[in-house]
mmCIF file of C-alpha atoms and ligand atoms in Angstrom:
data_model
loop_
_atom_site.group_PDB
_atom_site.id
_atom_site.type_symbol
_atom_site.label_atom_id
_atom_site.label_comp_id
_atom_site.label_asym_id
_atom_site.label_seq_id
_atom_site.Cartn_x
_atom_site.Cartn_y
_atom_site.Cartn_z
ATOM 1 C CA MET K 1145 129.637 88.095 115.216
ATOM 2 C CA LYS K 1146 126.841 89.787 117.134
ATOM 3 C CA HIS K 1147 124.080 91.159 114.899
ATOM 4 C CA TYR K 1148 122.322 94.409 115.662
ATOM 5 C CA TYR K 1149 119.326 94.504 113.316
ATOM 6 C CA PHE K 1150 118.176 98.122 113.182
ATOM 7 C CA ASP K 1151 116.804 98.015 109.649
ATOM 8 C CA HIS K 1152 113.082 97.472 110.132
ATOM 9 C CA ASN K 1153 112.112 100.029 107.481
ATOM 10 C CA ALA K 1154 113.724 97.656 104.972
ATOM 11 C CA SER K 1155 112.043 94.511 106.313
ATOM 12 C CA THR K 1156 110.705 93.147 109.581
ATOM 13 C CA PRO K 1157 111.007 89.618 110.980
ATOM 14 C CA PRO K 1158 107.682 87.788 110.659
ATOM 15 C CA PHE K 1159 105.656 87.269 113.838
ATOM 16 C CA PRO K 1160 106.118 83.621 114.994
ATOM 17 C CA GLU K 1161 102.309 83.281 114.890
ATOM 18 C CA VAL K 1162 102.438 84.293 111.207
ATOM 19 C CA LEU K 1163 104.939 81.532 110.442
ATOM 20 C CA ASP K 1164 102.734 79.041 112.315
ATOM 21 C CA ILE K 1165 99.563 79.952 110.477
ATOM 22 C CA MET K 1166 101.354 79.921 107.122
ATOM 23 C CA GLN K 1167 102.583 76.426 107.856
ATOM 24 C CA LYS K 1168 99.072 75.396 108.791
ATOM 25 C CA TRP K 1169 97.741 76.749 105.486
ATOM 26 C CA SER K 1170 100.412 74.834 103.573
ATOM 27 C CA SER K 1171 99.660 71.512 105.283
ATOM 28 C CA PRO K 1172 98.152 68.403 103.627
ATOM 29 C CA ASP K 1173 94.550 69.276 104.506
ATOM 30 C CA LYS K 1174 94.715 73.053 104.013
ATOM 31 C CA TRP K 1175 96.358 74.032 100.774
ATOM 32 C CA ALA K 1176 93.572 74.014 98.194
ATOM 33 C CA ASN K 1177 92.952 76.681 95.576
ATOM 34 C CA PRO K 1178 90.544 79.279 97.035
ATOM 35 C CA SER K 1179 88.836 79.549 93.628
ATOM 36 C CA ALA K 1180 87.916 75.837 93.636
ATOM 37 C CA LYS K 1181 84.256 75.081 94.280
ATOM 38 C CA HIS K 1182 84.787 71.935 96.377
ATOM 39 C CA HIS K 1183 84.819 71.783 100.157
ATOM 40 C CA GLN K 1184 88.581 72.317 100.525
ATOM 41 C CA GLY K 1185 88.499 75.246 98.114
ATOM 42 C CA LYS K 1186 85.672 76.857 100.080
ATOM 43 C CA LEU K 1187 87.627 76.540 103.306
ATOM 44 C CA ALA K 1188 90.592 78.274 101.658
ATOM 45 C CA ALA K 1189 88.311 80.974 100.239
ATOM 46 C CA GLN K 1190 86.913 81.635 103.731
ATOM 47 C CA ALA K 1191 90.452 82.062 105.061
ATOM 48 C CA VAL K 1192 91.202 84.566 102.278
ATOM 49 C CA THR K 1193 88.008 86.517 103.043
ATOM 50 C CA HIS K 1194 88.990 86.649 106.702
ATOM 51 C CA ALA K 1195 92.467 87.941 105.779
ATOM 52 C CA ARG K 1196 90.905 90.577 103.527
ATOM 53 C CA GLN K 1197 88.800 91.768 106.457
ATOM 54 C CA GLN K 1198 91.850 91.828 108.765
ATOM 55 C CA VAL K 1199 93.734 93.977 106.235
ATOM 56 C CA ALA K 1200 90.749 96.269 105.657
ATOM 57 C CA ASN K 1201 90.568 96.830 109.427
ATOM 58 C CA LEU K 1202 94.264 97.729 109.617
ATOM 59 C CA ILE K 1203 93.912 100.584 107.139
ATOM 60 C CA GLY K 1204 90.367 101.586 108.079
ATOM 61 C CA ALA K 1205 88.850 100.631 104.714
ATOM 62 C CA ARG K 1206 85.045 100.491 104.549
ATOM 63 C CA ASP K 1207 84.770 97.209 102.733
ATOM 64 C CA GLU K 1208 86.989 94.170 102.340
ATOM 65 C CA GLU K 1209 86.207 94.191 98.590
ATOM 66 C CA GLU K 1210 88.423 97.269 98.387
ATOM 67 C CA ILE K 1211 91.480 95.128 99.203
ATOM 68 C CA ILE K 1212 93.354 93.503 96.300
ATOM 69 C CA PHE K 1213 96.117 91.085 97.232
ATOM 70 C CA CYS K 1214 99.403 91.474 95.346
ATOM 71 C CA SER K 1215 103.017 90.368 95.694
ATOM 72 C CA GLY K 1216 104.244 93.511 97.486
ATOM 73 C CA ALA K 1217 104.036 97.287 97.615
ATOM 74 C CA THR K 1218 105.933 97.749 94.358
ATOM 75 C CA GLU K 1219 103.435 95.663 92.449
ATOM 76 C CA ALA K 1220 100.453 97.137 94.299
ATOM 77 C CA LEU K 1221 101.493 100.747 93.731
ATOM 78 C CA ASN K 1222 102.316 100.063 90.069
ATOM 79 C CA LEU K 1223 99.064 98.199 89.499
ATOM 80 C CA GLY K 1224 97.159 101.077 91.074
ATOM 81 C CA LEU K 1225 98.933 103.883 89.265
ATOM 82 C CA GLN K 1226 99.318 102.198 85.892
ATOM 83 C CA GLY K 1227 95.864 100.643 85.984
ATOM 84 C CA LEU K 1228 94.288 103.969 86.854
ATOM 85 C CA THR K 1229 96.287 105.839 84.220
ATOM 86 C CA ARG K 1230 95.247 103.368 81.516
ATOM 87 C CA LEU K 1231 91.618 103.737 82.457
ATOM 88 C CA LEU K 1232 91.767 107.535 82.531
ATOM 89 C CA GLU K 1233 93.333 107.509 79.065
ATOM 90 C CA VAL K 1234 90.836 105.020 77.660
ATOM 91 C CA SER K 1235 87.923 106.941 79.156
ATOM 92 C CA SER K 1236 89.322 110.253 77.787
ATOM 93 C CA THR K 1237 89.365 111.843 81.248
ATOM 94 C CA PRO K 1238 91.507 114.991 81.335
ATOM 95 C CA THR K 1239 93.829 114.375 84.299
ATOM 96 C CA LEU K 1240 96.945 115.797 85.923
ATOM 97 C CA ILE K 1241 98.944 113.130 87.772
ATOM 98 C CA ALA K 1242 101.460 114.600 90.205
ATOM 99 C CA GLY K 1243 104.115 113.120 92.493
ATOM 100 C CA PHE K 1244 106.608 114.627 94.940
ATOM 101 C CA VAL K 1245 110.387 114.257 94.633
ATOM 102 C CA ASP K 1246 110.761 112.108 97.748
ATOM 103 C CA GLU K 1247 108.351 109.346 96.774
ATOM 104 C CA HIS K 1248 109.814 105.835 96.826
ATOM 105 C CA PRO K 1249 110.903 104.648 93.344
ATOM 106 C CA ALA K 1250 107.914 102.263 93.351
ATOM 107 C CA VAL K 1251 105.888 105.441 92.771
ATOM 108 C CA GLY K 1252 108.497 107.924 91.478
ATOM 109 C CA SER K 1253 109.942 105.673 88.755
ATOM 110 C CA CYS K 1254 106.491 104.456 87.820
ATOM 111 C CA LEU K 1255 105.353 108.057 87.310
ATOM 112 C CA GLU K 1256 108.441 108.852 85.234
ATOM 113 C CA ALA K 1257 107.759 105.812 83.042
ATOM 114 C CA LEU K 1258 104.091 106.751 82.627
ATOM 115 C CA LYS K 1259 105.046 110.316 81.752
ATOM 116 C CA LYS K 1260 107.235 109.039 78.888
ATOM 117 C CA TYR K 1261 104.742 106.426 77.802
ATOM 118 C CA TYR K 1262 101.821 108.865 77.636
ATOM 119 C CA GLN K 1263 103.707 111.898 76.354
ATOM 120 C CA GLN K 1264 101.501 112.021 73.224
ATOM 121 C CA SER K 1265 98.282 111.718 75.219
ATOM 122 C CA SER K 1266 95.712 114.476 74.735
ATOM 123 C CA PHE K 1267 94.167 113.755 78.125
ATOM 124 C CA LEU K 1268 96.976 113.017 80.565
ATOM 125 C CA SER K 1269 99.615 115.378 81.889
ATOM 126 C CA PHE K 1270 102.200 114.714 84.580
ATOM 127 C CA GLU K 1271 104.057 116.853 87.088
ATOM 128 C CA THR K 1272 106.687 114.815 88.897
ATOM 129 C CA GLY K 1273 109.715 115.258 91.077
ATOM 130 C CA PHE K 1274 108.736 118.518 92.757
ATOM 131 C CA ALA K 1275 109.387 119.607 96.341
ATOM 132 C CA THR K 1276 106.573 122.154 96.258
ATOM 133 C CA PRO K 1277 104.086 121.832 93.429
ATOM 134 C CA LYS K 1278 103.768 124.943 91.330
ATOM 135 C CA THR K 1279 100.532 124.217 89.523
ATOM 136 C CA LEU K 1280 98.436 122.949 92.433
ATOM 137 C CA PRO K 1281 95.720 123.529 93.382
ATOM 138 C CA LEU K 1282 94.227 123.837 89.929
ATOM 139 C CA SER K 1283 91.712 126.620 89.503
ATOM 140 C CA GLN K 1284 88.053 125.666 89.869
ATOM 141 C CA SER K 1285 87.594 126.372 86.146
ATOM 142 C CA ASP K 1286 90.293 123.837 85.204
ATOM 143 C CA ASP K 1287 88.261 120.723 84.459
ATOM 144 C CA ARG K 1288 91.146 118.288 84.817
ATOM 145 C CA LEU K 1289 90.977 115.702 87.566
ATOM 146 C CA VAL K 1290 94.084 115.712 89.803
ATOM 147 C CA VAL K 1291 95.609 112.498 91.131
ATOM 148 C CA LEU K 1292 98.216 113.508 93.705
ATOM 149 C CA CYS K 1293 100.726 110.931 94.967
ATOM 150 C CA ARG K 1294 101.814 111.627 98.517
ATOM 151 C CA MET K 1295 103.270 108.897 100.731
ATOM 152 C CA MET K 1296 102.125 108.836 104.346
ATOM 153 C CA ALA K 1297 105.621 108.382 105.809
ATOM 154 C CA GLN K 1298 109.019 108.656 104.163
ATOM 155 C CA ASN K 1299 111.144 105.497 104.221
ATOM 156 C CA GLU K 1300 114.550 107.160 104.645
ATOM 157 C CA THR K 1301 113.907 110.035 107.024
ATOM 158 C CA GLY K 1302 110.766 108.682 108.693
ATOM 159 C CA ARG K 1303 109.071 112.018 108.010
ATOM 160 C CA ILE K 1304 105.307 111.803 108.453
ATOM 161 C CA PHE K 1305 103.237 113.837 106.026
ATOM 162 C CA ASN K 1306 99.993 115.417 107.053
ATOM 163 C CA LEU K 1307 97.738 114.228 104.266
ATOM 164 C CA ARG K 1308 94.719 116.239 105.372
ATOM 165 C CA GLU K 1309 96.777 119.417 105.230
ATOM 166 C CA CYS K 1310 98.211 118.308 101.900
ATOM 167 C CA ARG K 1311 94.696 117.795 100.507
ATOM 168 C CA HIS K 1312 93.525 121.082 101.985
ATOM 169 C CA GLN K 1313 96.407 123.010 100.416
ATOM 170 C CA LEU K 1314 96.759 121.296 97.061
ATOM 171 C CA LEU K 1315 93.543 119.619 96.019
ATOM 172 C CA ARG K 1316 89.993 120.632 95.215
ATOM 173 C CA ASP K 1317 86.935 118.636 96.244
ATOM 174 C CA GLY K 1318 86.720 115.630 93.964
ATOM 175 C CA ASP K 1319 90.478 115.338 93.325
ATOM 176 C CA TRP K 1320 92.110 112.051 94.303
ATOM 177 C CA LEU K 1321 94.891 111.246 96.742
ATOM 178 C CA PHE K 1322 97.107 108.226 96.083
ATOM 179 C CA SER K 1323 99.212 107.244 99.079
ATOM 180 C CA ASP K 1324 102.077 104.817 99.569
ATOM 181 C CA LEU K 1325 101.383 103.502 103.078
ATOM 182 C CA SER K 1326 104.375 101.118 103.185
ATOM 183 C CA GLN K 1327 106.162 102.810 106.075
ATOM 184 C CA ALA K 1328 103.115 104.079 107.924
ATOM 185 C CA VAL K 1329 101.144 100.873 108.519
ATOM 186 C CA SER K 1330 101.974 99.249 111.853
ATOM 187 C CA LYS K 1331 103.921 102.328 113.047
ATOM 188 C CA MET K 1332 101.074 104.835 113.259
ATOM 189 C CA PRO K 1333 97.289 104.791 113.028
ATOM 190 C CA VAL K 1334 96.138 104.685 109.417
ATOM 191 C CA SER K 1335 92.623 105.295 108.147
ATOM 192 C CA VAL K 1336 92.106 105.653 104.430
ATOM 193 C CA VAL K 1337 88.566 106.880 105.063
ATOM 194 C CA SER K 1338 89.341 109.626 107.555
ATOM 195 C CA GLU K 1339 92.457 110.683 105.600
ATOM 196 C CA ASN K 1340 90.316 110.778 102.446
ATOM 197 C CA ILE K 1341 92.720 108.557 100.474
ATOM 198 C CA GLN K 1342 91.282 107.066 97.298
ATOM 199 C CA MET K 1343 94.090 104.629 96.466
ATOM 200 C CA ALA K 1344 96.964 103.159 98.495
ATOM 201 C CA GLY K 1345 99.377 100.255 98.785
ATOM 202 C CA PHE K 1346 101.791 98.537 101.150
ATOM 203 C CA SER K 1347 103.889 95.383 101.686
ATOM 204 C CA GLY K 1348 103.407 92.475 104.101
ATOM 205 C CA HIS K 1349 107.067 92.088 105.018
ATOM 206 C CA LYS K 1350 107.188 95.543 106.628
ATOM 207 C CA ILE K 1351 104.500 94.682 109.194
ATOM 208 C CA GLY K 1352 105.703 91.307 110.467
ATOM 209 C CA GLY K 1353 104.005 89.481 107.597
ATOM 210 C CA PRO K 1354 105.472 87.321 104.842
ATOM 211 C CA SER K 1355 107.641 88.559 101.967
ATOM 212 C CA GLY K 1356 105.955 88.284 98.602
ATOM 213 C CA THR K 1357 102.662 89.712 99.855
ATOM 214 C CA GLY K 1358 101.198 93.175 99.482
ATOM 215 C CA VAL K 1359 97.988 95.096 99.227
ATOM 216 C CA LEU K 1360 96.390 97.509 96.815
ATOM 217 C CA TYR K 1361 93.460 99.484 98.194
ATOM 218 C CA PHE K 1362 91.111 101.635 96.196
ATOM 219 C CA THR K 1363 87.776 103.045 97.108
ATOM 220 C CA ARG K 1364 84.770 101.378 95.534
ATOM 221 C CA LYS K 1365 82.247 103.863 96.908
ATOM 222 C CA SER K 1366 81.976 107.627 96.468
ATOM 223 C CA PRO K 1367 83.949 107.861 94.323
ATOM 224 C CA ARG K 1368 83.844 104.369 92.802
ATOM 225 C CA LEU K 1369 87.341 104.006 91.393
ATOM 226 C CA ASN K 1370 88.251 101.482 88.770
ATOM 227 C CA ILE K 1371 91.458 100.365 87.135
ATOM 228 C CA LEU K 1372 92.350 98.392 84.039
ATOM 229 C CA PRO K 1373 94.317 95.253 84.925
ATOM 230 C CA LEU K 1374 97.913 94.882 83.800
ATOM 231 C CA VAL K 1375 97.663 91.121 83.401
ATOM 232 C CA PHE K 1376 94.740 89.002 82.253
ATOM 233 C CA GLY K 1377 93.721 85.594 83.478
ATOM 234 C CA GLY K 1378 91.230 83.658 85.524
ATOM 235 C CA GLY K 1379 89.309 86.489 87.156
ATOM 236 C CA GLN K 1380 90.753 86.322 90.678
ATOM 237 C CA GLU K 1381 90.846 89.522 92.748
ATOM 238 C CA GLN K 1382 87.835 90.859 90.783
ATOM 239 C CA SER K 1383 89.980 90.472 87.620
ATOM 240 C CA PHE K 1384 92.146 93.389 88.719
ATOM 241 C CA ARG K 1385 94.999 91.033 89.628
ATOM 242 C CA PRO K 1386 94.224 87.586 88.275
ATOM 243 C CA GLY K 1387 96.192 84.422 89.010
ATOM 244 C CA SER K 1388 95.851 81.730 91.688
ATOM 245 C CA LEU K 1389 96.164 83.254 95.114
ATOM 246 C CA ASN K 1390 99.151 82.941 97.441
ATOM 247 C CA LEU K 1391 97.019 81.278 100.107
ATOM 248 C CA ALA K 1392 99.559 80.841 102.919
ATOM 249 C CA GLY K 1393 101.012 84.294 102.245
ATOM 250 C CA ILE K 1394 97.608 85.975 102.310
ATOM 251 C CA VAL K 1395 96.554 84.228 105.514
ATOM 252 C CA GLY K 1396 99.907 85.202 107.079
ATOM 253 C CA LEU K 1397 99.496 88.796 105.930
ATOM 254 C CA GLY K 1398 95.999 88.919 107.413
ATOM 255 C CA LEU K 1399 97.221 87.732 110.778
ATOM 256 C CA ALA K 1400 100.143 90.193 110.718
ATOM 257 C CA ALA K 1401 97.639 92.976 109.993
ATOM 258 C CA GLU K 1402 95.439 91.924 112.900
ATOM 259 C CA MET K 1403 98.377 91.656 115.304
ATOM 260 C CA SER K 1404 99.810 94.991 114.174
ATOM 261 C CA LEU K 1405 96.504 96.716 114.775
ATOM 262 C CA LYS K 1406 95.870 95.043 118.128
ATOM 263 C CA ASN K 1407 99.298 95.976 119.470
ATOM 264 C CA LEU K 1408 99.696 99.327 117.736
ATOM 265 C CA GLU K 1409 99.707 101.603 120.758
ATOM 266 C CA GLN K 1410 102.035 99.423 122.784
ATOM 267 C CA TYR K 1411 104.276 98.871 119.774
ATOM 268 C CA CYS K 1412 104.579 102.609 119.052
ATOM 269 C CA LEU K 1413 105.501 103.271 122.689
ATOM 270 C CA HIS K 1414 108.160 100.574 122.504
ATOM 271 C CA LEU K 1415 109.566 102.037 119.279
ATOM 272 C CA SER K 1416 109.658 105.614 120.494
ATOM 273 C CA GLY K 1417 111.378 104.421 123.686
ATOM 274 C CA LEU K 1418 114.100 102.711 121.662
ATOM 275 C CA LYS K 1419 114.555 105.719 119.420
ATOM 276 C CA ALA K 1420 114.675 108.179 122.327
ATOM 277 C CA VAL K 1421 117.348 106.163 124.137
ATOM 278 C CA PHE K 1422 119.368 105.735 120.968
ATOM 279 C CA GLU K 1423 119.281 109.408 120.020
ATOM 280 C CA ALA K 1424 119.953 110.734 123.532
ATOM 281 C CA GLN K 1425 122.848 108.339 124.134
ATOM 282 C CA MET K 1426 124.329 108.963 120.724
ATOM 283 C CA LEU K 1427 124.181 112.758 121.036
ATOM 284 C CA GLN K 1428 125.698 112.573 124.521
ATOM 285 C CA ARG K 1429 128.704 110.716 123.122
ATOM 286 C CA ILE K 1430 128.856 112.286 119.640
ATOM 287 C CA PRO K 1431 127.542 115.851 119.866
ATOM 288 C CA GLU K 1432 128.532 116.460 116.214
ATOM 289 C CA ALA K 1433 126.066 113.802 115.031
ATOM 290 C CA ARG K 1434 123.043 115.319 113.296
ATOM 291 C CA ILE K 1435 119.559 113.849 113.248
ATOM 292 C CA ILE K 1436 117.527 114.621 110.141
ATOM 293 C CA GLY K 1437 114.003 115.837 110.725
ATOM 294 C CA ASP K 1438 111.854 117.178 113.481
ATOM 295 C CA GLU K 1439 111.154 114.674 116.276
ATOM 296 C CA ASN K 1440 107.408 115.397 116.239
ATOM 297 C CA LEU K 1441 107.120 114.801 112.522
ATOM 298 C CA ARG K 1442 108.962 111.483 112.430
ATOM 299 C CA LEU K 1443 107.886 107.852 112.684
ATOM 300 C CA PRO K 1444 108.462 106.502 116.181
ATOM 301 C CA ASN K 1445 111.155 104.084 114.968
ATOM 302 C CA THR K 1446 113.310 106.034 112.492
ATOM 303 C CA SER K 1447 116.515 108.003 113.080
ATOM 304 C CA MET K 1448 118.370 109.152 110.000
ATOM 305 C CA VAL K 1449 121.702 110.412 111.339
ATOM 306 C CA ILE K 1450 124.735 112.011 109.782
ATOM 307 C CA LEU K 1451 127.815 110.675 111.491
ATOM 308 C CA PRO K 1452 131.414 111.941 111.425
ATOM 309 C CA ASP K 1453 133.925 109.786 109.477
ATOM 310 C CA LYS K 1454 135.753 108.634 112.603
ATOM 311 C CA VAL K 1455 132.519 107.298 114.106
ATOM 312 C CA ILE K 1456 131.696 105.396 110.930
ATOM 313 C CA GLU K 1457 135.153 103.782 111.052
ATOM 314 C CA ASN K 1458 134.571 102.865 114.688
ATOM 315 C CA ILE K 1459 131.200 101.312 113.869
ATOM 316 C CA ARG K 1460 132.831 99.214 111.144
ATOM 317 C CA ASP K 1461 135.565 98.040 113.518
ATOM 318 C CA LYS K 1462 133.525 97.459 116.669
ATOM 319 C CA THR K 1463 130.104 96.440 115.378
ATOM 320 C CA PRO K 1464 130.572 94.701 112.005
ATOM 321 C CA GLY K 1465 127.264 92.902 112.624
ATOM 322 C CA LEU K 1466 125.277 96.149 112.473
ATOM 323 C CA CYS K 1467 122.397 96.022 109.978
ATOM 324 C CA VAL K 1468 121.307 99.529 108.971
ATOM 325 C CA THR K 1469 120.851 101.296 105.651
ATOM 326 C CA GLN K 1470 122.654 104.178 104.043
ATOM 327 C CA GLY K 1471 119.842 106.033 102.282
ATOM 328 C CA SER K 1472 117.046 103.743 101.157
ATOM 329 C CA ALA K 1473 117.614 99.996 100.884
ATOM 330 C CA CYS K 1474 116.787 100.073 97.170
ATOM 331 C CA ALA K 1475 119.108 102.990 96.399
ATOM 332 C CA SER K 1476 122.024 101.517 98.346
ATOM 333 C CA ALA K 1477 121.525 98.081 96.747
ATOM 334 C CA GLN K 1478 122.061 99.747 93.370
ATOM 335 C CA GLY K 1479 125.036 101.757 94.647
ATOM 336 C CA LYS K 1480 123.041 104.982 94.089
ATOM 337 C CA SER K 1481 123.090 107.766 96.633
ATOM 338 C CA SER K 1482 119.859 108.959 98.136
ATOM 339 C CA HIS K 1483 117.805 111.358 95.977
ATOM 340 C CA VAL K 1484 115.682 112.072 99.049
ATOM 341 C CA LEU K 1485 118.548 113.402 101.147
ATOM 342 C CA ALA K 1486 119.940 115.309 98.172
ATOM 343 C CA ALA K 1487 116.511 116.937 97.744
ATOM 344 C CA LEU K 1488 116.673 118.018 101.394
ATOM 345 C CA GLY K 1489 119.811 119.976 100.496
ATOM 346 C CA LEU K 1490 122.404 117.653 102.037
ATOM 347 C CA SER K 1491 125.880 117.754 100.488
ATOM 348 C CA PRO K 1492 127.286 114.584 98.811
ATOM 349 C CA ILE K 1493 129.545 114.049 101.865
ATOM 350 C CA GLU K 1494 126.623 114.342 104.263
ATOM 351 C CA VAL K 1495 124.607 111.935 102.115
ATOM 352 C CA LYS K 1496 127.530 109.471 102.170
ATOM 353 C CA ASN K 1497 127.688 109.688 105.964
ATOM 354 C CA ALA K 1498 123.929 109.384 106.499
ATOM 355 C CA TYR K 1499 122.839 106.188 108.258
ATOM 356 C CA ARG K 1500 119.242 105.146 108.777
ATOM 357 C CA PHE K 1501 118.559 103.352 112.053
ATOM 358 C CA SER K 1502 115.058 101.901 112.053
ATOM 359 C CA PHE K 1503 114.016 99.997 115.149
ATOM 360 C CA GLY K 1504 111.425 97.273 115.455
ATOM 361 C CA ARG K 1505 109.385 95.192 117.842
ATOM 362 C CA THR K 1506 112.142 92.599 118.346
ATOM 363 C CA ASN K 1507 114.720 95.189 119.481
ATOM 364 C CA THR K 1508 115.320 95.852 123.174
ATOM 365 C CA ILE K 1509 116.616 98.825 125.133
ATOM 366 C CA GLU K 1510 119.525 96.655 126.377
ATOM 367 C CA GLU K 1511 120.499 95.860 122.814
ATOM 368 C CA VAL K 1512 120.419 99.525 121.809
ATOM 369 C CA LEU K 1513 122.521 100.507 124.834
ATOM 370 C CA GLU K 1514 125.009 97.746 124.150
ATOM 371 C CA PHE K 1515 125.346 98.907 120.543
ATOM 372 C CA VAL K 1516 125.726 102.566 121.540
ATOM 373 C CA ASP K 1517 128.446 101.663 124.072
ATOM 374 C CA LEU K 1518 130.429 99.748 121.501
ATOM 375 C CA ALA K 1519 129.909 101.943 118.488
ATOM 376 C CA PHE K 1520 130.030 105.429 119.952
ATOM 377 C CA SER K 1521 132.708 105.091 122.609
HETATM 378 N N1 PLP E 2971 107.332 102.253 99.320
HETATM 379 C C1 PLP E 2971 108.102 102.498 100.376
HETATM 380 C C2 PLP E 2971 107.898 103.762 101.144
HETATM 381 C C3 PLP E 2971 109.075 101.586 100.779
HETATM 382 O O1 PLP E 2971 109.836 101.857 101.850
HETATM 383 C C4 PLP E 2971 109.238 100.404 100.024
HETATM 384 C C5 PLP E 2971 110.297 99.439 100.371
HETATM 385 O O2 PLP E 2971 111.306 99.770 100.928
HETATM 386 C C6 PLP E 2971 108.398 100.187 98.923
HETATM 387 C C7 PLP E 2971 107.458 101.133 98.599
HETATM 388 C C8 PLP E 2971 108.521 98.957 98.082
HETATM 389 O O3 PLP E 2971 108.216 97.826 98.830
HETATM 390 P P1 PLP E 2971 108.517 96.359 98.277
HETATM 391 O O4 PLP E 2971 109.976 96.344 97.935
HETATM 392 O O5 PLP E 2971 108.158 95.464 99.400
HETATM 393 O O6 PLP E 2971 107.681 96.151 97.072
#
């Protein structure tokens, strides 16, 4: 069976160079604990510092100390949000924490849980699940800090959000922006400094890095953010995320970050070429197909399309090796339909017939054309 892997928003194949370097850092002379004070430990620690710098460069962070290595975006985003919330509660800081309806569950479900957990709090309030926030911006006389969660790019539709505009419209000077960068990094330029993002997270496996790696970023200078850790241990990662480091994973993630940044422009051109061919050829053959979202506001690799029933049957018959997602990977794994598409006003039938094609660096134009010929003829 021929596979057509058009599901890069769910996960990307690791760069071969990443696999090589991970093997190297798992070999008999390069596997020591980076916290160890002996020669081998110091070598490992240097490799981790280098990876931290590579990751900081990818997201335009000022300082590599602002990068905390985690096991993935879910952990990073939870550590950031929960750790921040705990600290704001403990420090009696009046705060409104707000999140849009179309955030990934790594943020949306976390916010819902925090809202329940802190419902008796005198300092924290939450506004979650909105399409357009009603209470923001707060008046200048409202002394609550606002932490607004706004992802940079949506995983299902590929919609890119203009965070500067979002800040301009919804926040006051001094309020904080928390952004899930999982779908943006490696598909568009990202700079936490110029976008004025105070806290962010993403996963390694979505940028050609290893699974089981991720990054939490938070600014350590103006403002100097802090979090309370969720687990306690040996003091690694400035005690924010203790535990012996995943050396090979971190080194692999660092290299993936460097390669993603180096090839970003060329990679984006490749992706938008694939998407343009796919969409044009599909619409030529299936004029009833509908693409969700404005072309100029979408990631270069993502086409969320609503297909007629007969086309879906044809795809199943002719291209059983197609790998795409209906709604988000997490929602479809749980048999849930997409809350994001429902929030956009799509009917249950449209949501059922919505397929996300997300292209990646290993796809070719020939492969896309071959798929289109088989599936849409
Ligand atoms: N945020 C977004 C936008 C995502 O697309 C995903 C994964 O699909 C995540 C967070 C969670 O990433 P992970 O499952 O790697 O922790």
